Amino acid sequence: MDVERGWLAELMGFLRPDQVLTGAAARRGYDCDAYTVDRFPPVAIVLPESTAEVAEVVRWCNLRNVPFTARGAGTGLSGGSLPALGGIVISTKKLTQILEIDLPNRQMLAQTGIANKKLSDAVKAAGLHFAPDPSSQTVATLGGNIAENAGGPHTLKYGVTASHVVALTLVTPEGDVVQLGDRVPGGPGLDLAGLVIGSEGTLGIATEAWVTLTPLPNHVITALVAFGTVREATESVAEIIASGTIPAALEIMDRGILGALKAAFNLEYPVGTEALLLVECDGDSAELVKAEMATVDAICRSQNCLNLETAEDEVARQKLWTARKKGVGAMGRLAPSIVTHDGVIPRSKLPEMLDTVYEVASRHQIGVANIFHAGDGNLHPCFYFDDRDPDQVRRVVEAGEEIMRRCIELGGSITGEHGIGVEKLDLMGLMFSPADLEFQAQAKRIFNDGALCNPCKILPNQKSCVEHKSRWRGMAW
Amino acid sequence: MKLGVDSLDFLQNAVRESRAIRHMSPHPFRNAPLPEADELDLRSYRGLIEVHPADQVVVVRAGTGIRDLQTELATQGQGLPWVPGPGEEENLDLVTAIGMNLPHLGMATHGSWREWVLGLTVVQPSGEIVHCGSRAVKNVAGYDVQRLLVGARGTLGIIAEVILRTCPLKALPDVAVTQAAQVDFIQRTLPTEFPSLVAALGDAVVLADKAASVVYGVGEPAEASTGWVLTAGRYAIADRVQAKYWQRAKAEFDPSGKLNPGEVQL
């Protein structure tokens, strides 16, 4: 405690008292992100208001050998911002300014603590938006999106965060401030910004970023399609992609989700519905958008859909999105604990993989519901169970690992958008050989060859890494 | 010594036994080769390994020419959204195009190599074969080393095989391939500065790609307050941050300086 009091005095030497939180309630509030399985309270939480203050805190951490972890809104699903043992949290909560909007060049400079949706709100009147749209976008921060290379329903057509951040200001693990990337992308040289994006805060702390702004489409048609079997829905997705049509979004929700929606919000869908497919087509030409939707319509009907409802005006479209947007929240009704996986498979394997998910859940006697980015092949099987029962926990862990192994066998990945964090550390060895992991470690050491900047994340078995004792692994919240 | 590579085993052994290696094909925008380095020609290590038209993904040997790849993909209703710029060799091999992150005329609408390369098989200076990325179009497992190698000019590892995202034929860029012409530089700027760049270059402009704000030109590039220039025959890193981290990357991936010596002046 004396050591900690000494720390505080030093931190408060260059930050105001209200920028350093050490109370029990605050430490408890920052002891995990939305991956709540592993928790550890930080010694302190600091709230810098500028890049210079972040750099000063990081330099102080280096001086005192204190581990540090950056944190945005704490919506991460893999424990990427789990505090290090004996470490502090550097929150970007006060870095929320939009610094410059360059409409003619369709770019914006913002601090990284700003919420994702506020970027789009700021330029909506100009007919532009920031395309990555994770489900948590009303609170998830730009910095968190950068750390996780966040996706969202519309990344099928518009791409993930890495495609929309051209340059950033990084406070390096040593506390230097460097500019990476270029407002004019595509140039020669190493893509250092590209390496930092998606590195889960382990290569430094991004404090400002130039993002690209994408024109809002002039024409949008949304369709909600009901199917009598999940396989018909997944076959439709595979056919739509194979036809060369790239909708803006292709999302599936199965009967488990529909049951939760009924319980939580009394939402009803056509009798016999086993899966809903949400399709959105957009573009500047009404004719092309209609033609795309006609292709989708024909494919879904050939797959015996029960019902196909389309909407063009904003209010009606948002109504069709209700099931997708409220589905995750509604799952709280299903069981005391829910874990959401994030596996990815090549899209043509979707029907086969969904069959596997149901078979594995059934064999392990666990409830499963699916709500996911079907067009990207990005699954989110959600197991619901009671984590007070060790046997249920064991079965959930085993089922999760089986599903991840199958994703890898099919040529996919153990995470499409949630990241490795601490959750999937043990699974990295399933996807990559020791030599592959060392190859990644070499890339990490370009920026971070120490043990202070968000340690013990992404790569398993790091030297000098004293990991938290996990309650259980292989899954998210 | 000049060696044609026709298998991964051959490449691995050649890398193990050599002290200094030049690989990637000759290109006007590359630096002059160092005479003491062995030349590895990957153009015999070519051909498709896997094609997945339903997933819009192809796995291909890195010595494959882009025109040959396009011909193969077209039979599957797919293509790469690559439109060679003026003066560009249409059948340039992938290892050179990706190593240089070469710009092209479809960039404005379809992105470029950093968006298309989903994964790589790489031979390290030790001869070790490593993999990064996956066949999934969306993947955030671990560090994006493949992104780092695009544009690294072959100085951090030898790209042997590539997993590429492809595009349905009907969605390929609607841009005509231009007639071959001599090009000395490629310059890109912000859209607002593009008109003044074109005006400043005057007769030096061979082709102005307004959609991407890119100029292909002859002679000398113009001064511009933003953007970048790729210039024939001299590739030096002026940016202090780039130079620092490139040196660090080199120390990690190729500490003995075996790969493409002289390719980048730091």
XYZ file of C-alpha atoms in Angstrom:
743
model
C 0.000 0.000 0.000
C 2.860 2.371 0.783
C 4.222 1.656 -2.649
C 0.848 2.430 -4.160
C 0.557 5.680 -2.198
C 3.968 6.654 -3.515
C 2.786 5.896 -7.054
C -0.274 8.013 -6.635
C 1.717 10.987 -5.496
C 3.906 10.678 -8.560
C 0.968 10.242 -10.944
C -0.797 13.194 -9.433
C 2.337 15.198 -9.965
C 1.392 15.494 -13.617
C -2.323 14.663 -13.602
C -5.165 16.292 -11.675
C -6.545 14.297 -8.718
C -9.780 13.637 -10.601
C -7.766 11.988 -13.385
C -6.495 9.225 -11.085
C -9.018 6.769 -9.637
C -8.038 4.298 -6.930
C -11.203 3.663 -4.912
C -12.489 0.118 -4.478
C -15.601 0.839 -6.570
C -13.563 2.218 -9.460
C -11.079 -0.655 -9.354
C -13.961 -3.107 -9.351
C -15.558 -1.290 -12.291
C -12.418 -1.656 -14.370
C -11.488 -5.215 -13.379
C -12.674 -6.713 -16.681
C -14.236 -5.822 -20.009
C -17.320 -7.559 -21.440
C -15.423 -10.851 -21.123
C -16.251 -11.292 -17.477
C -14.770 -14.739 -16.917
C -11.373 -13.411 -15.862
C -11.132 -10.338 -13.623
C -8.357 -8.455 -11.936
C -8.683 -5.004 -10.365
C -6.076 -2.511 -11.509
C -4.043 -0.634 -8.917
C -5.296 2.641 -10.400
C -7.184 4.004 -13.366
C -5.825 7.125 -15.041
C -7.848 9.379 -17.320
C -5.503 11.395 -19.556
C -6.952 14.172 -21.712
C -4.331 14.432 -24.451
C -1.738 12.445 -26.345
C 0.956 14.219 -24.327
C -0.613 13.079 -21.053
C -0.906 9.484 -22.296
C 2.770 9.593 -23.273
C 3.734 10.996 -19.886
C 1.842 8.221 -18.074
C 3.456 5.549 -20.265
C 6.937 6.980 -19.663
C 6.206 6.954 -15.928
C 5.112 3.296 -16.197
C 8.428 2.500 -17.855
C 10.321 4.344 -15.131
C 8.504 2.493 -12.363
C 8.170 -0.835 -14.195
C 4.380 -0.741 -13.938
C 2.326 -2.676 -16.531
C -0.381 -0.683 -18.293
C -3.466 -1.550 -20.304
C -5.444 0.822 -22.481
C -9.203 0.700 -22.278
C -12.010 2.352 -24.227
C -15.602 1.581 -23.273
C -14.842 -1.936 -22.057
C -17.113 -3.620 -24.591
C -14.405 -6.039 -25.770
C -15.481 -9.675 -25.738
C -12.145 -11.453 -25.310
C -10.497 -9.759 -22.324
C -8.207 -7.539 -24.382
C -8.402 -4.812 -21.737
C -8.180 -7.111 -18.707
C -5.789 -5.253 -16.369
C -2.338 -6.748 -15.865
C -1.328 -8.050 -12.464
C -0.155 -5.033 -10.462
C -0.866 -2.739 -13.373
C -2.837 0.389 -14.137
C -5.561 1.064 -16.676
C -5.120 4.001 -19.044
C -8.655 4.952 -19.968
C -9.417 6.891 -23.139
C -12.681 8.107 -21.610
C -11.638 11.760 -21.791
C -10.163 11.602 -25.296
C -13.465 12.244 -27.062
C -12.845 15.218 -29.335
C -13.359 15.393 -33.079
C -10.328 17.450 -34.081
C -10.935 18.027 -37.789
C -13.545 17.180 -40.382
C -12.313 17.350 -43.976
C -15.489 16.882 -46.002
C -13.986 17.422 -49.486
C -11.486 14.625 -48.848
C -14.002 12.565 -46.855
C -11.773 12.173 -43.829
C -12.026 12.980 -40.137
C -9.422 13.296 -37.372
C -10.684 12.230 -33.960
C -9.374 11.263 -30.569
C -9.776 7.577 -29.965
C -12.015 7.673 -26.897
C -14.961 8.885 -28.958
C -17.855 6.466 -29.433
C -18.038 4.892 -32.892
C -21.542 6.165 -33.619
C -20.628 9.767 -32.792
C -18.250 9.761 -35.749
C -21.115 8.927 -38.075
C -23.529 11.304 -36.328
C -21.099 14.193 -36.866
C -21.166 13.850 -40.650
C -24.631 12.428 -41.256
C -25.928 15.773 -42.529
C -23.177 15.718 -45.154
C -24.359 12.289 -46.328
C -21.344 10.437 -44.923
C -20.622 7.873 -42.224
C -17.871 5.818 -40.568
C -18.579 2.384 -42.021
C -17.498 -0.108 -39.296
C -20.612 -0.695 -37.178
C -20.085 -3.159 -34.326
C -23.284 -3.958 -32.434
C -21.932 -1.971 -29.470
C -21.345 1.125 -31.621
C -23.270 3.544 -29.412
C -20.614 3.125 -26.710
C -17.679 1.209 -28.264
C -14.851 3.629 -28.946
C -12.801 4.320 -32.043
C -9.712 3.209 -30.093
C -11.361 -0.065 -29.177
C -12.391 -0.554 -32.809
C -8.759 0.019 -33.829
C -7.446 -2.350 -31.157
C -9.772 -5.171 -32.204
C -10.032 -4.335 -35.928
C -13.763 -4.279 -35.309
C -16.348 -5.373 -37.819
C -20.129 -5.300 -37.742
C -23.111 -6.277 -39.887
C -22.146 -4.002 -42.782
C -18.496 -5.046 -43.048
C -19.564 -7.672 -45.574
C -19.632 -4.929 -48.190
C -17.707 -2.075 -46.591
C -14.815 -3.849 -44.849
C -13.489 -3.855 -41.293
C -11.822 -1.038 -39.339
C -8.424 -1.526 -41.030
C -10.012 -0.472 -44.321
C -11.264 2.800 -42.814
C -8.358 4.081 -40.682
C -5.591 5.601 -42.787
C -3.300 7.123 -40.172
C -2.951 7.221 -36.428
C -1.022 8.780 -33.588
C 0.511 6.098 -31.416
C 2.052 6.375 -27.985
C 4.612 3.593 -28.201
C 5.261 1.128 -25.368
C 8.275 3.297 -24.422
C 6.208 6.492 -24.308
C 7.286 8.059 -27.601
C 4.678 9.670 -29.835
C 4.789 8.578 -33.480
C 2.604 9.144 -36.529
C 1.875 5.984 -38.510
C 0.209 5.633 -41.883
C -0.637 8.439 -44.273
C -3.789 10.349 -45.082
C -3.111 9.281 -48.658
C -3.164 5.473 -48.462
C -1.693 2.795 -50.699
C 1.849 4.092 -50.735
C 5.170 2.289 -50.609
C 6.746 1.205 -47.340
C 5.792 -0.930 -44.388
C 2.148 -0.788 -43.343
C 2.901 -0.008 -39.717
C -0.585 1.344 -39.025
C -1.962 -1.876 -40.503
C 0.081 -3.920 -38.048
C -1.053 -1.824 -35.083
C -4.742 -2.057 -36.064
C -6.051 -5.286 -34.585
C -3.099 -5.729 -32.205
C -5.373 -5.409 -29.171
C -3.476 -2.563 -27.532
C -0.266 -4.572 -27.269
C 1.820 -2.387 -29.605
C 1.073 0.954 -27.964
C -1.884 3.236 -27.376
C -3.558 4.905 -30.359
C -4.701 8.348 -29.237
C -5.810 10.003 -32.483
C -6.791 8.633 -35.879
C -7.628 9.847 -39.372
C -10.607 7.838 -40.552
C -12.203 7.711 -43.968
C -15.849 8.683 -44.372
C -18.053 6.652 -46.675
C -21.029 8.136 -48.539
C -24.383 6.969 -47.248
C -26.099 4.993 -49.983
C -28.935 6.742 -51.829
C -31.032 3.606 -52.025
C -31.431 0.865 -49.437
C -33.747 -2.131 -49.435
C -33.925 -4.406 -46.405
C -35.489 -7.849 -46.441
C -36.388 -10.159 -43.586
C -36.815 -13.725 -44.787
C -38.282 -16.548 -42.715
C -37.215 -20.151 -43.343
C -38.581 -23.451 -42.087
C -35.075 -24.865 -41.618
C -31.703 -23.324 -40.744
C -30.103 -25.206 -43.625
C -32.353 -23.422 -46.150
C -31.226 -20.091 -44.706
C -27.526 -20.983 -44.793
C -27.823 -22.507 -48.284
C -29.435 -19.237 -49.410
C -26.483 -17.254 -48.039
C -23.963 -19.515 -49.778
C -25.924 -19.177 -53.040
C -26.212 -15.391 -52.775
C -22.442 -15.054 -52.290
C -21.691 -17.565 -55.048
C -23.954 -15.610 -57.431
C -21.548 -12.678 -57.187
C -24.049 -10.475 -55.362
C -22.514 -8.683 -52.384
C -25.296 -7.315 -50.179
C -24.417 -4.718 -47.525
C -25.505 -7.146 -44.789
C -26.446 -10.839 -44.550
C -27.365 -11.823 -40.996
C -28.966 -14.974 -39.601
C -30.871 -15.569 -36.362
C -32.092 -19.038 -35.440
C -34.968 -20.358 -33.369
C -33.023 -19.990 -30.093
C -32.778 -16.249 -30.702
C -36.423 -16.003 -31.790
C -37.432 -17.728 -28.543
C -35.446 -15.188 -26.542
C -36.987 -12.312 -28.512
C -40.445 -13.670 -27.793
C -39.657 -13.992 -24.069
C -38.037 -10.569 -23.753
C -39.959 -8.367 -26.166
C -42.952 -10.467 -27.241
C -41.779 -10.347 -30.857
C -43.509 -12.880 -33.100
C -42.494 -14.328 -36.453
C -44.327 -16.592 -38.956
C -45.406 -19.973 -37.611
C -42.819 -22.673 -38.327
C -39.882 -20.234 -38.582
C -36.611 -21.923 -37.673
C -34.351 -19.170 -38.991
C -34.563 -15.534 -40.047
C -32.274 -14.124 -42.699
C -31.828 -10.364 -42.776
C -30.557 -9.045 -46.108
C -29.731 -5.452 -46.942
C -28.850 -4.254 -50.435
C -27.692 -0.692 -50.992
C -26.117 1.556 -53.596
C -26.488 4.776 -55.549
C -28.541 3.317 -58.372
C -32.125 2.342 -57.469
C -32.178 0.053 -60.471
C -29.074 -1.889 -59.402
C -30.244 -2.175 -55.798
C -33.600 -3.535 -56.973
C -31.844 -5.969 -59.301
C -29.659 -7.193 -56.417
C -32.700 -7.681 -54.219
C -34.470 -9.520 -57.038
C -31.568 -12.000 -57.130
C -31.812 -12.438 -53.363
C -35.589 -12.868 -53.622
C -35.293 -15.562 -56.302
C -32.649 -17.502 -54.366
C -34.621 -17.393 -51.098
C -37.810 -18.525 -52.835
C -35.941 -21.372 -54.529
C -34.895 -22.399 -51.018
C -38.573 -22.549 -49.984
C -38.656 -19.521 -47.700
C -41.854 -19.208 -45.685
C -42.106 -15.458 -45.871
C -40.151 -12.564 -47.404
C -40.836 -9.026 -46.272
C -39.022 -6.027 -47.740
C -38.877 -2.382 -46.710
C -37.390 0.741 -48.270
C -38.317 3.603 -45.948
C -36.237 4.144 -42.835
C -38.907 3.375 -40.212
C -40.017 0.145 -41.840
C -36.408 -0.927 -42.412
C -35.504 -0.358 -38.769
C -38.481 -2.520 -37.781
C -37.038 -5.369 -39.822
C -33.681 -4.868 -38.053
C -35.315 -5.217 -34.603
C -34.682 -8.938 -34.259
C -30.995 -8.529 -35.159
C -30.409 -5.523 -32.937
C -32.279 -6.826 -29.881
C -31.337 -10.485 -30.275
C -28.150 -10.451 -28.194
C -29.731 -8.476 -25.348
C -32.756 -10.776 -25.312
C -30.558 -13.776 -24.640
C -30.251 -12.741 -21.003
C -33.662 -14.397 -20.648
C -32.361 -17.831 -21.589
C -29.978 -18.760 -18.738
C -27.761 -17.283 -15.996
C -24.651 -17.509 -18.201
C -24.054 -17.107 -21.902
C -20.857 -17.540 -23.877
C -20.556 -16.267 -27.417
C -18.050 -17.794 -29.801
C -16.588 -15.952 -32.772
C -15.401 -18.607 -35.215
C -15.070 -17.974 -38.936
C -15.293 -20.391 -41.813
C -15.154 -20.044 -45.611
C -18.669 -18.990 -46.548
C -19.550 -22.005 -48.650
C -19.070 -24.180 -45.548
C -21.807 -22.373 -43.626
C -24.534 -25.050 -43.980
C -22.137 -27.809 -42.955
C -20.758 -25.790 -40.024
C -24.167 -24.897 -38.619
C -25.102 -28.583 -38.680
C -21.919 -29.236 -36.686
C -22.792 -26.532 -34.131
C -26.210 -28.085 -33.424
C -24.795 -31.601 -33.320
C -22.040 -30.616 -30.867
C -24.439 -28.706 -28.609
C -26.877 -31.585 -28.613
C -24.203 -34.173 -27.822
C -22.947 -32.055 -24.902
C -26.525 -31.302 -23.796
C -26.091 -27.534 -23.890
C -28.552 -24.945 -25.153
C -27.351 -23.026 -28.203
C -28.681 -20.031 -30.107
C -27.111 -18.497 -33.223
C -27.077 -14.844 -34.301
C -24.319 -14.058 -36.724
C -22.741 -12.381 -39.748
C -23.586 -15.127 -42.233
C -22.241 -13.307 -45.286
C -18.730 -13.188 -43.812
C -18.905 -16.775 -42.555
C -18.528 -15.289 -39.055
C -20.435 -17.483 -36.591
C -21.557 -16.469 -33.131
C -22.903 -19.635 -31.517
C -24.141 -18.610 -28.070
C -24.219 -21.362 -25.433
C -26.547 -20.693 -22.529
C -26.008 -22.522 -19.262
C -25.508 -22.131 -15.518
C -21.873 -21.416 -14.708
C -22.406 -22.383 -11.038
C -22.516 -25.987 -12.193
C -18.935 -27.223 -12.876
C -20.174 -30.038 -15.088
C -22.072 -27.637 -17.340
C -18.989 -25.420 -17.513
C -16.863 -28.418 -18.522
C -19.292 -29.377 -21.263
C -19.474 -25.816 -22.569
C -15.663 -25.588 -22.711
C -15.378 -28.918 -24.539
C -18.129 -28.039 -26.992
C -16.509 -24.666 -27.688
C -13.166 -26.230 -28.433
C -14.760 -28.774 -30.775
C -16.414 -26.000 -32.728
C -13.192 -24.000 -32.956
C -11.262 -27.045 -34.144
C -13.817 -27.596 -36.892
C -13.581 -23.941 -37.986
C -9.816 -24.371 -38.377
C -10.189 -27.698 -40.211
C -12.488 -25.981 -42.697
C -9.856 -23.323 -43.390
C -11.289 -20.655 -41.083
C -10.244 -18.828 -37.947
C -10.880 -18.853 -34.210
C -11.925 -15.211 -34.239
C -13.446 -12.952 -36.857
C -13.916 -9.761 -34.872
C -13.752 -10.278 -31.102
C -9.988 -10.829 -30.876
C -7.816 -13.267 -28.942
C -7.329 -11.262 -25.737
C -6.938 -13.750 -22.913
C -10.025 -15.746 -23.861
C -8.535 -17.599 -26.827
C -4.856 -17.663 -25.834
C -4.986 -21.435 -25.474
C -6.592 -21.818 -28.893
C -3.850 -20.008 -30.832
C -1.818 -23.215 -30.876
C -4.669 -24.956 -32.696
C -4.523 -22.492 -35.565
C -0.805 -21.712 -35.723
C 2.368 -23.806 -35.376
C 5.067 -22.753 -32.883
C 7.046 -21.332 -35.839
C 3.991 -19.359 -37.026
C 3.531 -17.966 -33.515
C 7.202 -16.971 -33.347
C 6.725 -15.223 -36.714
C 3.936 -13.198 -35.090
C 6.100 -12.579 -32.023
C 8.771 -11.091 -34.281
C 6.184 -8.660 -35.623
C 5.124 -7.777 -32.095
C 8.697 -7.043 -31.022
C 9.054 -4.380 -33.719
C 6.997 -2.193 -31.399
C 6.962 -4.019 -28.102
C 9.858 -6.099 -26.803
C 9.064 -5.455 -23.168
C 6.520 -6.786 -20.703
C 4.663 -3.621 -19.710
C 2.305 -2.723 -22.570
C -0.827 -4.866 -22.174
C 1.139 -8.023 -21.363
C -0.014 -11.656 -21.612
C -2.432 -11.091 -24.500
C -2.714 -12.656 -27.981
C 0.388 -14.872 -27.914
C 0.471 -17.862 -25.557
C 3.497 -18.834 -23.453
C 5.230 -15.478 -23.520
C 8.393 -15.255 -21.484
C 8.133 -13.326 -18.210
C 4.362 -13.415 -18.475
C 2.644 -14.249 -15.210
C -0.867 -14.970 -16.347
C -3.966 -14.565 -14.291
C -5.401 -17.786 -12.995
C -8.397 -18.146 -15.235
C -11.676 -19.568 -14.002
C -12.120 -21.289 -17.314
C -11.097 -20.600 -20.867
C -12.090 -21.031 -24.465
C -15.122 -18.800 -24.544
C -16.441 -15.309 -24.157
C -19.124 -13.768 -21.996
C 24.476 -17.573 -58.961
C 21.082 -17.547 -60.666
C 18.578 -20.215 -59.630
C 15.103 -20.987 -60.943
C 12.754 -22.048 -58.161
C 10.186 -24.710 -59.024
C 9.279 -26.138 -55.623
C 8.952 -25.077 -52.028
C 11.646 -27.583 -51.026
C 14.066 -26.137 -53.565
C 13.335 -22.614 -52.342
C 13.802 -23.643 -48.734
C 17.155 -25.286 -49.422
C 18.400 -22.436 -51.592
C 17.553 -19.939 -48.855
C 19.297 -22.052 -46.225
C 22.478 -22.324 -48.255
C 22.770 -18.787 -49.535
C 24.333 -15.839 -47.725
C 22.625 -13.134 -49.729
C 19.538 -13.487 -51.888
C 17.898 -11.290 -54.456
C 14.412 -12.401 -55.294
C 11.396 -10.789 -56.997
C 11.510 -9.962 -60.699
C 13.290 -6.989 -62.250
C 11.082 -3.909 -62.206
C 11.772 -0.263 -63.050
C 10.762 0.802 -59.533
C 13.197 -1.558 -57.835
C 16.721 -0.659 -56.833
C 19.680 -1.988 -58.825
C 20.718 -5.512 -57.819
C 23.848 -6.126 -55.799
C 26.249 -8.290 -57.815
C 27.300 -10.480 -54.876
C 23.777 -11.738 -54.103
C 22.364 -15.008 -55.463
C 19.379 -14.477 -57.760
C 16.314 -16.600 -57.012
C 13.762 -16.511 -59.801
C 10.390 -17.621 -58.432
C 8.591 -17.413 -61.785
C 8.853 -21.182 -62.233
C 7.079 -21.653 -58.903
C 3.688 -20.882 -60.377
C 0.122 -22.126 -60.604
C -3.020 -22.333 -58.561
C -3.057 -24.575 -55.495
C -6.727 -24.224 -54.554
C -9.602 -22.257 -56.085
C -12.784 -21.655 -54.127
C -15.075 -19.605 -56.364
C -18.014 -19.955 -53.956
C -15.875 -18.382 -51.213
C -14.146 -15.961 -53.597
C -10.740 -17.149 -52.437
C -7.742 -18.566 -54.315
C -4.496 -20.085 -53.009
C -1.697 -19.553 -55.506
C 2.070 -19.940 -55.835
C 3.747 -16.557 -55.638
C 5.679 -16.894 -58.914
C 2.416 -16.960 -60.871
C 1.953 -14.145 -63.363
C -1.085 -11.962 -62.756
C -2.362 -12.328 -66.335
C -2.051 -16.115 -66.073
C -3.889 -16.009 -62.759
C -6.662 -13.894 -64.302
C -7.043 -16.387 -67.157
C -7.383 -19.289 -64.721
C -9.769 -17.431 -62.441
C -11.980 -16.341 -65.358
C -12.792 -19.986 -66.050
C -14.325 -20.030 -62.551
C -16.225 -16.753 -62.999
C -13.727 -14.921 -60.802
C -10.951 -12.390 -61.200
C -8.534 -10.182 -59.298
C -9.582 -6.501 -59.384
C -6.090 -5.575 -60.612
C -5.878 -3.206 -63.572
C -2.225 -2.633 -64.522
C -1.176 0.986 -64.873
C 0.581 2.355 -67.954
C 3.923 0.740 -68.607
C 3.184 -2.128 -66.235
C 4.076 -5.687 -67.227
C 0.676 -7.373 -67.509
C 1.978 -10.764 -66.466
C 4.068 -9.497 -63.572
C 4.418 -12.192 -60.924
C 2.593 -11.924 -57.610
C 5.717 -12.011 -55.449
C 6.946 -8.794 -57.079
C 3.594 -6.985 -57.212
C 2.791 -7.828 -53.588
C 6.322 -7.204 -52.350
C 6.204 -3.713 -53.843
C 2.521 -3.121 -53.045
C 2.294 -1.892 -56.625
C -0.503 0.604 -57.292
C -3.000 -0.072 -60.072
C -5.940 1.561 -61.825
C -8.711 -0.157 -59.861
C -7.544 1.170 -56.477
C -10.280 3.755 -56.025
C -13.106 1.247 -56.040
C -11.499 -2.094 -55.203
C -8.594 -1.382 -52.881
C -5.289 -3.107 -53.366
C -2.980 -5.849 -52.165
C -3.308 -5.006 -48.464
C -7.040 -5.683 -48.687
C -6.751 -8.710 -50.995
C -3.990 -10.738 -49.312
C -5.722 -12.911 -46.698
C -2.742 -15.082 -45.883
C 0.811 -16.015 -46.860
C 3.261 -18.865 -46.786
C 6.663 -17.346 -46.183
C 10.204 -18.711 -46.271
C 12.303 -17.054 -43.595
C 16.051 -16.407 -43.956
C 16.709 -19.541 -41.865
C 14.744 -21.606 -44.379
C 11.874 -22.071 -41.941
C 8.456 -22.114 -43.609
C 5.769 -20.157 -41.762
C 2.140 -19.294 -42.403
C 0.029 -16.311 -41.490
C -3.619 -15.385 -42.050
C -6.259 -17.861 -43.189
C -8.722 -18.585 -45.988
C -11.505 -16.784 -44.111
C -12.372 -13.325 -45.461
C -12.637 -12.012 -41.909
C -9.974 -12.949 -39.383
C -8.463 -11.162 -36.376
C -6.523 -14.054 -34.847
C -3.108 -12.718 -33.872
C -0.912 -10.123 -35.545
C -1.509 -9.266 -39.222
C 1.989 -10.181 -40.370
C 0.709 -10.614 -43.919
C -0.165 -6.930 -43.973
C 3.370 -6.060 -42.911
C 4.901 -8.128 -45.716
C 2.838 -6.432 -48.431
C 5.151 -3.594 -49.484
C 8.150 -4.863 -47.494
C 10.013 -5.407 -50.787
C 10.971 -8.929 -49.899
C 13.247 -7.739 -47.103
C 11.460 -9.511 -44.243
C 10.723 -12.922 -45.773
C 10.226 -14.582 -49.150
C 6.573 -14.836 -50.083
C 6.116 -18.316 -51.531
C 2.348 -18.787 -51.589
C -0.542 -16.393 -51.302
C -4.177 -16.648 -50.243
C -6.037 -13.977 -52.195
C -9.559 -12.663 -52.059
C -11.069 -12.738 -55.549
C -13.997 -10.939 -57.080
C -16.868 -12.127 -59.290
C -16.249 -11.206 -62.947
C -19.314 -8.968 -63.019
C -17.968 -6.935 -60.077
C -14.473 -6.293 -61.481
C -13.394 -2.637 -62.000
C -14.831 -1.018 -65.074
C -11.500 0.448 -66.188
C -9.779 -0.230 -69.478
C -6.180 -1.424 -69.482
C -4.089 1.419 -70.902
C -1.574 1.206 -73.704
C 1.964 0.493 -72.622
C 3.999 3.627 -72.030
C 7.164 4.655 -70.259
C 6.489 5.743 -66.670
C 9.102 7.229 -64.348
C 6.962 7.816 -61.288
C 3.577 7.246 -59.687
C 2.312 10.006 -57.417
C -0.818 10.084 -55.258
C -2.294 12.970 -53.318
C -5.477 14.004 -51.533
C -8.438 14.552 -53.894
C -8.510 18.306 -53.173
C -4.888 18.674 -54.238
C -5.165 16.475 -57.297
C -6.088 19.224 -59.829
C -3.124 21.378 -58.818
C -0.815 18.348 -58.937
C -1.936 17.551 -62.466
C -1.506 21.227 -63.465
C 1.980 21.395 -61.927
C 3.065 18.257 -63.768
C 1.788 19.505 -67.138
C 3.199 17.468 -70.004
C 4.819 15.039 -67.552
C 1.437 13.385 -67.004
C 1.090 10.052 -68.802
C -2.192 9.162 -67.137
C -4.254 10.923 -64.470
C -6.489 8.550 -62.484
C -8.935 11.045 -61.002
C -10.942 8.445 -59.079
C -7.878 7.494 -57.040
C -6.063 10.880 -57.257
C -3.059 9.118 -58.791
C -0.793 10.400 -61.562
C 1.500 8.240 -63.689
C 4.210 10.455 -65.134
C 7.536 10.821 -66.885
C 10.514 12.876 -65.744
C 10.361 14.270 -62.233
C 7.381 14.257 -59.830
C 6.003 17.563 -58.557
C 6.230 18.967 -55.047
C 3.071 18.148 -53.112
C 2.165 18.837 -49.516
C 0.438 15.489 -49.052
C 0.740 11.987 -50.431
C 3.482 9.772 -51.718
C 5.657 9.125 -54.741
C 7.019 5.884 -56.119
C 10.045 6.678 -58.262
C 11.908 4.525 -60.732
C 15.269 3.179 -59.690
C 15.692 4.755 -56.266
C 13.811 3.626 -53.240
C 14.966 5.354 -50.089
C 13.049 5.829 -46.879
C 13.086 9.485 -45.903
C 10.497 9.277 -43.134
C 12.283 8.950 -39.780
C 9.562 6.789 -38.192
C 9.389 4.422 -41.194
C 13.174 4.073 -41.190
C 13.326 3.367 -37.446
C 10.658 0.669 -37.509
C 11.908 -0.853 -40.762
C 15.312 -1.245 -39.103
C 13.655 -2.863 -36.101
C 11.637 -5.156 -38.385
C 14.812 -6.109 -40.244
C 16.556 -6.896 -36.958
C 13.717 -9.236 -36.006
C 12.954 -10.955 -39.313
C 16.311 -10.912 -41.110
C 19.093 -9.945 -38.710
C 21.870 -11.099 -41.048
C 20.537 -8.935 -43.885
C 20.258 -11.903 -46.239
C 17.071 -10.954 -48.064
C 17.082 -8.475 -50.951
C 20.177 -6.530 -49.807
C 20.248 -3.011 -51.224
C 16.528 -3.040 -51.976
C 15.704 -0.365 -49.425
C 17.943 2.466 -48.308
C 17.166 3.238 -44.702
